[in-house]
PDB file of C-alpha atoms in Angstrom:
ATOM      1  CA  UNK A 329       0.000   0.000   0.000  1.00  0.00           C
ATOM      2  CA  UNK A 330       1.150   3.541  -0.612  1.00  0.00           C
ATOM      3  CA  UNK A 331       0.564   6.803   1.575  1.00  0.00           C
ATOM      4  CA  UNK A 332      -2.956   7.472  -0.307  1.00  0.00           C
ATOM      5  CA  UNK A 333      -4.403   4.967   1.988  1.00  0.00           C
ATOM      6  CA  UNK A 334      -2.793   6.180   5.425  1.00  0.00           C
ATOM      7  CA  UNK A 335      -5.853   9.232   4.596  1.00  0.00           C
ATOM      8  CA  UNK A 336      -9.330   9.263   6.033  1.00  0.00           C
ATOM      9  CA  UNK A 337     -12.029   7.600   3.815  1.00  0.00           C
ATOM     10  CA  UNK A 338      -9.096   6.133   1.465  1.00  0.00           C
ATOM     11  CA  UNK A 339      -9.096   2.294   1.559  1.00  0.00           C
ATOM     12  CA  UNK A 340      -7.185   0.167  -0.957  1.00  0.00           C
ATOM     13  CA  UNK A 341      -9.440  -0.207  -3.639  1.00  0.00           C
ATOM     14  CA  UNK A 342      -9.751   3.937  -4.202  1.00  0.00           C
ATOM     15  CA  UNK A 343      -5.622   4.000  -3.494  1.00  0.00           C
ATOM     16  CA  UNK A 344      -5.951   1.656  -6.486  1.00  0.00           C
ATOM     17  CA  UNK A 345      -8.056   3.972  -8.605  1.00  0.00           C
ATOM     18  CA  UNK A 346      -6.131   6.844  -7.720  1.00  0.00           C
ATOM     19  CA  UNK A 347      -2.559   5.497  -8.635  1.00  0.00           C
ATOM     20  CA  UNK A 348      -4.127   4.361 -12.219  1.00  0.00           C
ATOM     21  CA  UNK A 349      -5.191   8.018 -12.966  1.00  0.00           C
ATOM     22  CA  UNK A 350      -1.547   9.453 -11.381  1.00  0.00           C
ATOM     23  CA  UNK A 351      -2.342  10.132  -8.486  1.00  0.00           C
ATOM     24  CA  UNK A 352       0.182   8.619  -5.984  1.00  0.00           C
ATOM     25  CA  UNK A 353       0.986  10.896  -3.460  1.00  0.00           C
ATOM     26  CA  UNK A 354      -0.965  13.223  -1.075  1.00  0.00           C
ATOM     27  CA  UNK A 355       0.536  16.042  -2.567  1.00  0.00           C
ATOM     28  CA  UNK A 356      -1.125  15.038  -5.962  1.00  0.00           C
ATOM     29  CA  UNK A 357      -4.052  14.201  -4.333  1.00  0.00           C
ATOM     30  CA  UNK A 358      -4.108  18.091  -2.586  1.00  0.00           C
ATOM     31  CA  UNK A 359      -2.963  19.633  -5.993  1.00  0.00           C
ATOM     32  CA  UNK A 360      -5.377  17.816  -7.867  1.00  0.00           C
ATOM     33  CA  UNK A 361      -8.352  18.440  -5.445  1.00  0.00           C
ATOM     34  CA  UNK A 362     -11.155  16.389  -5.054  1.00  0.00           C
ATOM     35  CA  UNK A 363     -13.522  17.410  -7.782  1.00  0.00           C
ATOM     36  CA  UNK A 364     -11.030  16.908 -10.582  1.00  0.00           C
ATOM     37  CA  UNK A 365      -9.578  13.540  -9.042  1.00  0.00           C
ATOM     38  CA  UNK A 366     -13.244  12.168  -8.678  1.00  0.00           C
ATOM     39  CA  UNK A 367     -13.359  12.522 -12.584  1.00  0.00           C
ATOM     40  CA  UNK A 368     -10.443  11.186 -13.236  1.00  0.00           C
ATOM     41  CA  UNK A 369     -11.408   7.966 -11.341  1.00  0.00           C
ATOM     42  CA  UNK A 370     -15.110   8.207 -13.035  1.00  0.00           C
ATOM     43  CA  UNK A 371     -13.124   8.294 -16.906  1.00  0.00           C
ATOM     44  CA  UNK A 372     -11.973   4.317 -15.825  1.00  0.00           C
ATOM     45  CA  UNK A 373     -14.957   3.269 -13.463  1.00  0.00           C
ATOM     46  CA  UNK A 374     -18.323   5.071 -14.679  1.00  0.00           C
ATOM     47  CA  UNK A 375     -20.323   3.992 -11.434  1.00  0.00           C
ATOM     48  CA  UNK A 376     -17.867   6.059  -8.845  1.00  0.00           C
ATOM     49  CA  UNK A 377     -20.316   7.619  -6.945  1.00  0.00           C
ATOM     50  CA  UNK A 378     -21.073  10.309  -4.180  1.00  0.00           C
ATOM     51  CA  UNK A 379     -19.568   8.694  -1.741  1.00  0.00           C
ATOM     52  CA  UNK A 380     -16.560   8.335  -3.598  1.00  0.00           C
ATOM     53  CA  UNK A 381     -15.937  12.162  -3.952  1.00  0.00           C
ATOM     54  CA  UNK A 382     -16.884  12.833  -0.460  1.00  0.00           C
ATOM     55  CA  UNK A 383     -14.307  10.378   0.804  1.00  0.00           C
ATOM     56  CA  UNK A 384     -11.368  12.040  -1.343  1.00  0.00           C
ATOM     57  CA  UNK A 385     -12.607  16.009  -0.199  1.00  0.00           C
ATOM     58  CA  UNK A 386     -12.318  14.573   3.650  1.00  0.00           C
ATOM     59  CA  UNK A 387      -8.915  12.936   2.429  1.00  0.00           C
ATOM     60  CA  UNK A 388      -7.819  16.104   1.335  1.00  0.00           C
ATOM     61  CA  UNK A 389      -8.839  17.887   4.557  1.00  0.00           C
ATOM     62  CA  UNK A 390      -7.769  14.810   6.970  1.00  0.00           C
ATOM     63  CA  UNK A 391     -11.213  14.160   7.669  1.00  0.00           C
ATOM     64  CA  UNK A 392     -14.331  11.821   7.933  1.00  0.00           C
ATOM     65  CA  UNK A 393     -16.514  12.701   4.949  1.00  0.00           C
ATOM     66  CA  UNK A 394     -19.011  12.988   7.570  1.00  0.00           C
ATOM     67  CA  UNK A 395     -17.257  15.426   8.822  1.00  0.00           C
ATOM     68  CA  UNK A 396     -16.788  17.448   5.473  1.00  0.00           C
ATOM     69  CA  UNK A 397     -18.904  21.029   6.482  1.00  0.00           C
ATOM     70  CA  UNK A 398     -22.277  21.346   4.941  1.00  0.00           C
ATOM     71  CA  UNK A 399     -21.895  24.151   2.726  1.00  0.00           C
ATOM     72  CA  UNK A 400     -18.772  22.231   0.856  1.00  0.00           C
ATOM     73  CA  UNK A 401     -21.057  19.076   0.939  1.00  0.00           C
ATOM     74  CA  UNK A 402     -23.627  20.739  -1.230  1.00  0.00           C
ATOM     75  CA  UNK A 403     -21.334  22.030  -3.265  1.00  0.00           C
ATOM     76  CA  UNK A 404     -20.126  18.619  -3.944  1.00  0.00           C
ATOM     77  CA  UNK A 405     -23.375  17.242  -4.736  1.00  0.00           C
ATOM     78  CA  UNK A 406     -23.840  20.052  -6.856  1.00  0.00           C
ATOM     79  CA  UNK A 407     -20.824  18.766  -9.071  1.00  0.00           C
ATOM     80  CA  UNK A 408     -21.789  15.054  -8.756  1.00  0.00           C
ATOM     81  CA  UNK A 409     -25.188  15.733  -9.853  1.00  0.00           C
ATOM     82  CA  UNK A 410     -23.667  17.690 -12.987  1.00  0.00           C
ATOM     83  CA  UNK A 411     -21.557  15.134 -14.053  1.00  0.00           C
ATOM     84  CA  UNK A 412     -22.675  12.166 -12.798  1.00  0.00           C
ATOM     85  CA  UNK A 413     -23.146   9.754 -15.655  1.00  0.00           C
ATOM     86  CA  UNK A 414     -26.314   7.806 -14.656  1.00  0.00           C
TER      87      UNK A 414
END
């Protein structure tokens, strides 16, 4: 396993994702930010969902995506809801 998955919310399978769209460290992850990492990940598995977006933004802030503050939240579902592809 690689750092991605010492991060809240990041378990191996989404460390797996990440690394196949170049994202390997935290730094990318940060740099990248969560919207535009969640569609990298949805360009190689169409059903990543909500969930999936909320776990990289509390990654990003060292978080539980429960945790993620409810203005942001909407903001992400917002985006998902624009480019989700189902």
């Amino acid at each position: 396993m690689g750092q991605l998955s010492n991060l809240p919310n990041i378990g191996k399978a989404v460390e797996k994702q990440l690394n196949e769209v170049g994202i390997i460290t935290t730094e990318q992850l940060i740099q990248t930010g969560a919207e535009q990492a969640w569609l990298k990940i949805q360009e190689i598995d169409k059903s990543a969902c909500i969930h999936r977006l909320l776990a990289i933004e509390g990654a990003i802030r060292g978080i539980k995506k429960t945790d993620i503050p409810a203005e942001r939240k909407a903001e992400l579902k917002d985006f998902y809801n624009a480019h989700n592809l189902y």
